[in-house]
PDB file of C-alpha atoms in Angstrom:
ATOM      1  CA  UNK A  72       6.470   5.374  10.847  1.00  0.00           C
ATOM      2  CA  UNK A  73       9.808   7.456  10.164  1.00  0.00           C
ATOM      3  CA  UNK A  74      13.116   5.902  11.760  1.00  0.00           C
ATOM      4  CA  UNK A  75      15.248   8.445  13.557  1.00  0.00           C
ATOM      5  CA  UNK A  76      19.023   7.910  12.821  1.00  0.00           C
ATOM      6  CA  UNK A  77      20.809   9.590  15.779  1.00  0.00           C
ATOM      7  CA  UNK A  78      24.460   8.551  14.822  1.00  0.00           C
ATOM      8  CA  UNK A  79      23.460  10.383  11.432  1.00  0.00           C
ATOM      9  CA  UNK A  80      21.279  12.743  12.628  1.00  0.00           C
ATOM     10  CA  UNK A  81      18.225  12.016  10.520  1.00  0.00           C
ATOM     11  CA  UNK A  82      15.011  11.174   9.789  1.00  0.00           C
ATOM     12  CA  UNK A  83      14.107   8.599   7.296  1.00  0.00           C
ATOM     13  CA  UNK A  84      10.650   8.448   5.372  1.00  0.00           C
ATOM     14  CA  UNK A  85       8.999   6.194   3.577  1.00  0.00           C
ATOM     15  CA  UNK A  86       7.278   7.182   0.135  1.00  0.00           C
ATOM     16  CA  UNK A  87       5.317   4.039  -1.444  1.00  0.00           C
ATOM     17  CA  UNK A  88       4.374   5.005  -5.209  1.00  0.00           C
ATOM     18  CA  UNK A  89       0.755   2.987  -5.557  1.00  0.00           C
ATOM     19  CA  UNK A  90      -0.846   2.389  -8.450  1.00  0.00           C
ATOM     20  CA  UNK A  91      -2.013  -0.104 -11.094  1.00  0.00           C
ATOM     21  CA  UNK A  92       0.305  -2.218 -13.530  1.00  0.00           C
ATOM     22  CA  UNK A  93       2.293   0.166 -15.881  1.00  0.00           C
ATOM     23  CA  UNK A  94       0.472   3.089 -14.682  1.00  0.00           C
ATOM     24  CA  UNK A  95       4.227   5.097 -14.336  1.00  0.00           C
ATOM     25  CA  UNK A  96       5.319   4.434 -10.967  1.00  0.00           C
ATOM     26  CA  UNK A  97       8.956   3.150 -11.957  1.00  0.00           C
ATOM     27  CA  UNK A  98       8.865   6.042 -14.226  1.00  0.00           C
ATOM     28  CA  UNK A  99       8.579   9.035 -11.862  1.00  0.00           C
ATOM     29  CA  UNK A 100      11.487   6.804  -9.567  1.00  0.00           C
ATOM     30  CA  UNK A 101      13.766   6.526 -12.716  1.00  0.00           C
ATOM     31  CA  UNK A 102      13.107   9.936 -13.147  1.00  0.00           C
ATOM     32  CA  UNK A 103      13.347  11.370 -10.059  1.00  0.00           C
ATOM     33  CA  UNK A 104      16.688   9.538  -9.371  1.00  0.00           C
ATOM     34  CA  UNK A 105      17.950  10.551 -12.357  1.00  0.00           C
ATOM     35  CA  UNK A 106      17.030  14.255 -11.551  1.00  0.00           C
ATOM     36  CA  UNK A 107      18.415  14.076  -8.013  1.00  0.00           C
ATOM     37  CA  UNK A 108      21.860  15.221  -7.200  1.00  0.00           C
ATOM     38  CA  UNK A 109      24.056  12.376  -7.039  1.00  0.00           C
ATOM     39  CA  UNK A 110      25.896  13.353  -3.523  1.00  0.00           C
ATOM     40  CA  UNK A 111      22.439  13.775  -2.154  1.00  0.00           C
ATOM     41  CA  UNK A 112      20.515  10.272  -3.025  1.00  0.00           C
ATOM     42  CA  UNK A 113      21.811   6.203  -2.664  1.00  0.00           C
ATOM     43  CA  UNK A 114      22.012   3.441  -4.980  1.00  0.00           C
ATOM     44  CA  UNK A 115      18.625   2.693  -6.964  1.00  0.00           C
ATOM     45  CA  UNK A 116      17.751  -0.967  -5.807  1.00  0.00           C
ATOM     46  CA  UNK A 117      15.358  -3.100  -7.864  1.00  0.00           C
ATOM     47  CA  UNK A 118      14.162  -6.389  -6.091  1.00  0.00           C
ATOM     48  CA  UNK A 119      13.379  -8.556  -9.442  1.00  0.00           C
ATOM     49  CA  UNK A 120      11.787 -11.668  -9.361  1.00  0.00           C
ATOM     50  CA  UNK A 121      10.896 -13.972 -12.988  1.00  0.00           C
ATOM     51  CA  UNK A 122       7.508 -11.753 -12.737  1.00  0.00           C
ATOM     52  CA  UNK A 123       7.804  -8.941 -10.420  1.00  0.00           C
ATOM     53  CA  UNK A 124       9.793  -5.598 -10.192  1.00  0.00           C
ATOM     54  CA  UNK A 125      10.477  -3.393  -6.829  1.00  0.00           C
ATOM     55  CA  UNK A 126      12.689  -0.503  -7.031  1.00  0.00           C
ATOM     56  CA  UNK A 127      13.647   1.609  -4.506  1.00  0.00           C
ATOM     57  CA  UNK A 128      16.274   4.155  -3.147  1.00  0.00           C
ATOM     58  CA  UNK A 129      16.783   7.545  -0.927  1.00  0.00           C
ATOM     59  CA  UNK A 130      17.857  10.814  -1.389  1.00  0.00           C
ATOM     60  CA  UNK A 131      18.146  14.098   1.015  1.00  0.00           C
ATOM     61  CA  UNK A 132      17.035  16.704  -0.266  1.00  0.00           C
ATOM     62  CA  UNK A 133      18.506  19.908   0.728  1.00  0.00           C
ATOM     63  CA  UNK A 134      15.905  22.388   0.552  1.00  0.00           C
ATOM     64  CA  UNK A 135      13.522  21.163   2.554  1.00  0.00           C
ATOM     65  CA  UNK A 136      15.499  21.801   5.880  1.00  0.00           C
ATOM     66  CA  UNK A 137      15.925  20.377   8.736  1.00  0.00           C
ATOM     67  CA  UNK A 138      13.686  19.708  12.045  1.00  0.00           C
ATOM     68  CA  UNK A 139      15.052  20.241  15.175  1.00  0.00           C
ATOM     69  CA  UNK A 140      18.594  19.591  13.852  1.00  0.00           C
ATOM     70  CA  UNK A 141      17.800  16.602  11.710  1.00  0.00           C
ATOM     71  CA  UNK A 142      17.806  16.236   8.075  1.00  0.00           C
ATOM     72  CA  UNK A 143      15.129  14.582   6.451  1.00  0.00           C
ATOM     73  CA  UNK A 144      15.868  11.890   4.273  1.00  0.00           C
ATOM     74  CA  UNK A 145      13.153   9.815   1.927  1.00  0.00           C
ATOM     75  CA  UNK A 146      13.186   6.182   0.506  1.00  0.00           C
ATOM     76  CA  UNK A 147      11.216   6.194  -2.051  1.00  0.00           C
ATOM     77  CA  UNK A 148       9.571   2.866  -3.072  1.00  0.00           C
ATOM     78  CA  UNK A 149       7.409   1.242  -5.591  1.00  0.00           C
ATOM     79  CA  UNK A 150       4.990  -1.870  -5.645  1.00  0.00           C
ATOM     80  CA  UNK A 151       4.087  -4.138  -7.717  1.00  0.00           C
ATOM     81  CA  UNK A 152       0.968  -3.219 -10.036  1.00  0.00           C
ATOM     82  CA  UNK A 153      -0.634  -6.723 -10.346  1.00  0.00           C
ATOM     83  CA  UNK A 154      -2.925  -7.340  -7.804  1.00  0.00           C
ATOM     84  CA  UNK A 155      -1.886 -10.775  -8.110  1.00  0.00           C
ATOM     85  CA  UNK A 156       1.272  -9.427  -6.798  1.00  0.00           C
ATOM     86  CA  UNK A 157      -0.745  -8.461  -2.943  1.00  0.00           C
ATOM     87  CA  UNK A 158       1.600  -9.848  -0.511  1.00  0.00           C
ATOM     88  CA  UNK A 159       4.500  -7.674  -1.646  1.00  0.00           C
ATOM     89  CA  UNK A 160       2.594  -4.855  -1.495  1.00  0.00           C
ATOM     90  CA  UNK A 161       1.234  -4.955   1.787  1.00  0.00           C
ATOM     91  CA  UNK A 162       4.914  -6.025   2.817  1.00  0.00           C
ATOM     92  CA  UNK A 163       6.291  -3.055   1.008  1.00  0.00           C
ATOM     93  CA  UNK A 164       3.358  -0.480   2.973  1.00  0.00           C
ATOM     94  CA  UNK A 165       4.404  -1.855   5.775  1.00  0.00           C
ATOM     95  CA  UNK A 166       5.810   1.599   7.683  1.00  0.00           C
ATOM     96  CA  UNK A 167       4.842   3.872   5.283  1.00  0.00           C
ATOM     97  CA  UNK A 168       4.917   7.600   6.204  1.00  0.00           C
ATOM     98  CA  UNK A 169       3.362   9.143   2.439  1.00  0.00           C
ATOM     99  CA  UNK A 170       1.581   7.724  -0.290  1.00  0.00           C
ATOM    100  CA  UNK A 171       1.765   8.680  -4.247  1.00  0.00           C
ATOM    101  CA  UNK A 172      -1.368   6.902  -6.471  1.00  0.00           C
ATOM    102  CA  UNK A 173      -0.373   6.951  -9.710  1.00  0.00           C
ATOM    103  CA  UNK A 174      -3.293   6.747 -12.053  1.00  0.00           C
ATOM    104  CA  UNK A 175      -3.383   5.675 -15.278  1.00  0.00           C
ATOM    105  CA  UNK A 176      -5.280   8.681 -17.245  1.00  0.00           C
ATOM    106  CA  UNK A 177      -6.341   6.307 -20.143  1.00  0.00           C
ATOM    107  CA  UNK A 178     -10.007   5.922 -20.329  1.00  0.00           C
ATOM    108  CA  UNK A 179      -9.135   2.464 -20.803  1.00  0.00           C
ATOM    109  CA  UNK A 180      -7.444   2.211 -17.638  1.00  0.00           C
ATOM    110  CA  UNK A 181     -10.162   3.576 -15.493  1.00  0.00           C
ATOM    111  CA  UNK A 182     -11.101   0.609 -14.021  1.00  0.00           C
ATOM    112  CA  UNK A 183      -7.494  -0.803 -12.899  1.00  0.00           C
ATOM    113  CA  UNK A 184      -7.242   2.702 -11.340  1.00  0.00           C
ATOM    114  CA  UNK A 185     -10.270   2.165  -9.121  1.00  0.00           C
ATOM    115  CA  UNK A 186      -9.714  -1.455  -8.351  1.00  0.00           C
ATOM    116  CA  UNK A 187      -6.279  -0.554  -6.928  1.00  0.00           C
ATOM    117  CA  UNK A 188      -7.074   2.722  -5.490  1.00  0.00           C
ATOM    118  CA  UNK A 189      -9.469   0.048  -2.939  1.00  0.00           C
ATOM    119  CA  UNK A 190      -6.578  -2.257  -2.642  1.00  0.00           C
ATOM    120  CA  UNK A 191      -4.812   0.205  -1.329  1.00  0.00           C
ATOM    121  CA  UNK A 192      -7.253   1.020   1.371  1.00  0.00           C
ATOM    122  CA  UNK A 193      -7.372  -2.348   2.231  1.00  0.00           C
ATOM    123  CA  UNK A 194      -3.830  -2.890   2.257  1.00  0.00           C
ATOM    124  CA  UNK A 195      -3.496  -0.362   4.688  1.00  0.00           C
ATOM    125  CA  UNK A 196      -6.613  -0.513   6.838  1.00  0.00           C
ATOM    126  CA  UNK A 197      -4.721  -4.521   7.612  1.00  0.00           C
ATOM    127  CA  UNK A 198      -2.006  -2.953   8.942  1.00  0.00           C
ATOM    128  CA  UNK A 199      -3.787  -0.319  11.100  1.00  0.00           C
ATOM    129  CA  UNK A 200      -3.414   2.209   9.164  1.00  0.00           C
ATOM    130  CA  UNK A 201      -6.258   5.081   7.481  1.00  0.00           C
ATOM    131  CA  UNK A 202      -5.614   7.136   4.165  1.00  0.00           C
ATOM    132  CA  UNK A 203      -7.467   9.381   4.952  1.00  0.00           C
ATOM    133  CA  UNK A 204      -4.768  10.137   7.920  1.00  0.00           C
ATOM    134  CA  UNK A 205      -1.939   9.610   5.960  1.00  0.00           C
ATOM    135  CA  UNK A 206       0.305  11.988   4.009  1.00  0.00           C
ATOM    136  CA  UNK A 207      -1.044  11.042   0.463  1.00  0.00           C
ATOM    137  CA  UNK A 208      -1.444  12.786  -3.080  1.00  0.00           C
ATOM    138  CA  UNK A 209      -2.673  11.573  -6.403  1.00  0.00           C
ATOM    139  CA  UNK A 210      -0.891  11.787  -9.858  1.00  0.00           C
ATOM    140  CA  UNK A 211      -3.090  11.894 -13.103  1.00  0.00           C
ATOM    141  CA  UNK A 212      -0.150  10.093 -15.751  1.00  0.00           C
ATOM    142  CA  UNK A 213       0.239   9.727 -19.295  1.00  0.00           C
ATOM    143  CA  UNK A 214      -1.671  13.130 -19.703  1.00  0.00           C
ATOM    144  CA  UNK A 215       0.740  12.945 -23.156  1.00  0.00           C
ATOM    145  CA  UNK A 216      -1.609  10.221 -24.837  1.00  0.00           C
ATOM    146  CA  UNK A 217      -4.983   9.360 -26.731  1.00  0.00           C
ATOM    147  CA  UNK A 218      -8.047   8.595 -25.157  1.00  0.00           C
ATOM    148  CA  UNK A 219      -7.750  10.088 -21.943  1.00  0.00           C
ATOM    149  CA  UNK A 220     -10.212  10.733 -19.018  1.00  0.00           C
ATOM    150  CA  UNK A 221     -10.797  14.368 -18.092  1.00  0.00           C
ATOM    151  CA  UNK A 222      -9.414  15.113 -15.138  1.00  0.00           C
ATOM    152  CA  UNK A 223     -12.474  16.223 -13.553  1.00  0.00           C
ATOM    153  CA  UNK A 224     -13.342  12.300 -13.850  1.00  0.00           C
ATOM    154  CA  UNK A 225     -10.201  11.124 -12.020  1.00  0.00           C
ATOM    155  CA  UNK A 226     -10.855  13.282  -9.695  1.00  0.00           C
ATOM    156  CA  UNK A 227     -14.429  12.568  -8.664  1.00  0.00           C
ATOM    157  CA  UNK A 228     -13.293   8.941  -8.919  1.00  0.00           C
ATOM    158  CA  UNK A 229     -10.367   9.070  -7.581  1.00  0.00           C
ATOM    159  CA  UNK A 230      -9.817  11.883  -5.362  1.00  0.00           C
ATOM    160  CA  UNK A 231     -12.551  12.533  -3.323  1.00  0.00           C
ATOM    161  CA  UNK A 232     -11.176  13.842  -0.514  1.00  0.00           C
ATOM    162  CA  UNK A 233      -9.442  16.535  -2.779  1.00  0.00           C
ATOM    163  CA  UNK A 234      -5.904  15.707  -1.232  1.00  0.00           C
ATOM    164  CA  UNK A 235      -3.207  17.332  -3.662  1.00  0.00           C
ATOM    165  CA  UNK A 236      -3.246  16.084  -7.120  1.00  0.00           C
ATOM    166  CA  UNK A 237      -1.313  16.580 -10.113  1.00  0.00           C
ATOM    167  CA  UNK A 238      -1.189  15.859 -14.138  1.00  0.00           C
ATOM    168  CA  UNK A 239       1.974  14.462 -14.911  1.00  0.00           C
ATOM    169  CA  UNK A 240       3.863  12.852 -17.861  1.00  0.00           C
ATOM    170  CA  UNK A 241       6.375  10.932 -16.122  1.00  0.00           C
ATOM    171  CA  UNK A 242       8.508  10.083 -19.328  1.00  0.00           C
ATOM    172  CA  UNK A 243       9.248  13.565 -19.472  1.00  0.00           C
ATOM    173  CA  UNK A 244       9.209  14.516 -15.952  1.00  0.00           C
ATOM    174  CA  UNK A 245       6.230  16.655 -16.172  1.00  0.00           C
ATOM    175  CA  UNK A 246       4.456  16.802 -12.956  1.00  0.00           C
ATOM    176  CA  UNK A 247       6.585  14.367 -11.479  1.00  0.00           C
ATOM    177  CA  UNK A 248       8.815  16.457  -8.989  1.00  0.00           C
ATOM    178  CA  UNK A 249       5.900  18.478  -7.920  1.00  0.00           C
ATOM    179  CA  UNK A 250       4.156  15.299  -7.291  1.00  0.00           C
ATOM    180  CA  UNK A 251       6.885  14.023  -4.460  1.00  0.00           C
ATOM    181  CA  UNK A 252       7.472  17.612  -3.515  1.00  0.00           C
ATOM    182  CA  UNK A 253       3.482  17.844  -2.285  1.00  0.00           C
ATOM    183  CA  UNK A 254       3.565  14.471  -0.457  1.00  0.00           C
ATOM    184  CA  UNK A 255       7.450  15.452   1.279  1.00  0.00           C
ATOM    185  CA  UNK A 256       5.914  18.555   2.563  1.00  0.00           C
ATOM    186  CA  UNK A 257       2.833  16.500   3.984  1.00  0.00           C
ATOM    187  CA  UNK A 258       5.724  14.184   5.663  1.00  0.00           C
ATOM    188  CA  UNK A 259       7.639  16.876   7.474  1.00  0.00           C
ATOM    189  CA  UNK A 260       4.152  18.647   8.272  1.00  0.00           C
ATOM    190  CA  UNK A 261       3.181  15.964  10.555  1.00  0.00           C
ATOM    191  CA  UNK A 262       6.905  15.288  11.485  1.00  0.00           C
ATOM    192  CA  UNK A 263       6.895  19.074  13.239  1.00  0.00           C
ATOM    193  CA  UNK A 264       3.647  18.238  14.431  1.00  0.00           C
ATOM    194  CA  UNK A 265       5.418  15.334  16.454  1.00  0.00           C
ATOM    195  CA  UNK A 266       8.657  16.937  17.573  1.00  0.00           C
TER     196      UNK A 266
END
C-alpha cells in the first residue's frame, strides 16, 4: 500500500525483511545502509525494547527512475524473529508493498525457516493480504558456513512458487543488493501497472 507524497513528488514503499531469529535480516539492512549513498537514504531507526530489535530506514535510489514524474523511494524494515515477538510483526506488515524471507541456510535452522515462512502467511492473510500476490523474493543466508542445506532443499521447501531467490552472505554483502534489487523491481512493476 505505497503512500504518494505530492509536496515531494514521491512514492514511498514498504520492504519488510521476514525471517526467523538471527537468520540475517538486520544484516542485509546494516549493510545495505551502509552501501547506500548517504544523500540518497535517511537516518537508520532501531525501535529497541529489553528483548526486541526493529530497525528501519529509506533511501531513493537513483537508478531505478521515476514513474510518471515521481521518484520512488523505499523504507526498508525488519521484524522481529521470535515468534513470541507476533504482534510486532503483524503491526510492522501492516502496509507492506514487498517482502524479503530471509532463510537461515543451516541445516539446523530448517525448521525455524518453515515455521516462520507460515507465520508469515498468516500474518498477512489477517490483514487481507495473499503472498502469493505480493511483490516477494527469498534469500538463502549464511551460504559462508558449515552444515548447510542445498539449495535445491530451500527451495522445494521454501520457494515453491519459484518467486526470485538468491544465495547470499549478508556479512559480506554477497547477494544482498541483488536481493532488494529483485523485490524493488517487483514494487515499481505493479506500481506502473497502477498508474
Amino acid at each position: 500500500m505505497s503512500f504518494i507524497n505530492y509536496a515531494s513528488r514521491e512514492i514511498n514503499c514498504k520492504i519488510v525483511y521476514y525471517g526467523p531469529g538471527l537468520c540475517g535480516k538486520t544484516t542485509n539492512l546494516q549493510y545495505i545502509y551502509q552501501k547506500t549513498d548517504p544523500s540518497a537514504k535517511g537516518k537508520m531507526i532501531s525501535l529497541a525494547t529489553e528483548t526486541e530489535r526493529t530497525l528501519f530506514f529509506d533511501f531513493l535510489p537513483l537508478a531505478l527512475g521515476e514513474i510518471r514524474g515521481f521518484k520512488t523511494r523505499f523504507h526498508l524494515y525488519t521484524v522481529p524473529g521470535q515468534v513470541f515477538y507476533d504482534a510486532s510483526r503483524k503491526l510492522i506488515l501492516k502496509g507492506v508493498d514487498g517482502v524479503v524471507f530471509v532463510a537461515d541456510s543451516q541445516e539446523e535452522r530448517l525448521d525455524a525457516n518453515i515455521e516462520s515462512l507460515e507465520n508469515l502467511k498468516d500474518n498477512l492473510e489477517e490483514q487481507g493480504y495473499q503472498l502469493e500476490k505480493l511483490p516477494f523474493v527469498v534469500q538463502y543466508n549464511k551460504r559462508d558456513l558449515p552444515n548447510l542445506t542445498s539449495v535445491e532443499e530451500l527451495r522445494e521447501l521454501l520457494n515453491p512458487d519459484a518467486v526470485p531467490d538468491f544465495e547470499a552472505c549478508a556479512t559480506t554483502g554477497e547477494g544482498v543488493f541483488e536481493t532488494v534489487k529483485a523485490v524493488a523491481k517487483q514494487i515499481l512493476l505493479e506500481l506502473k501497472k497502477g498508474a
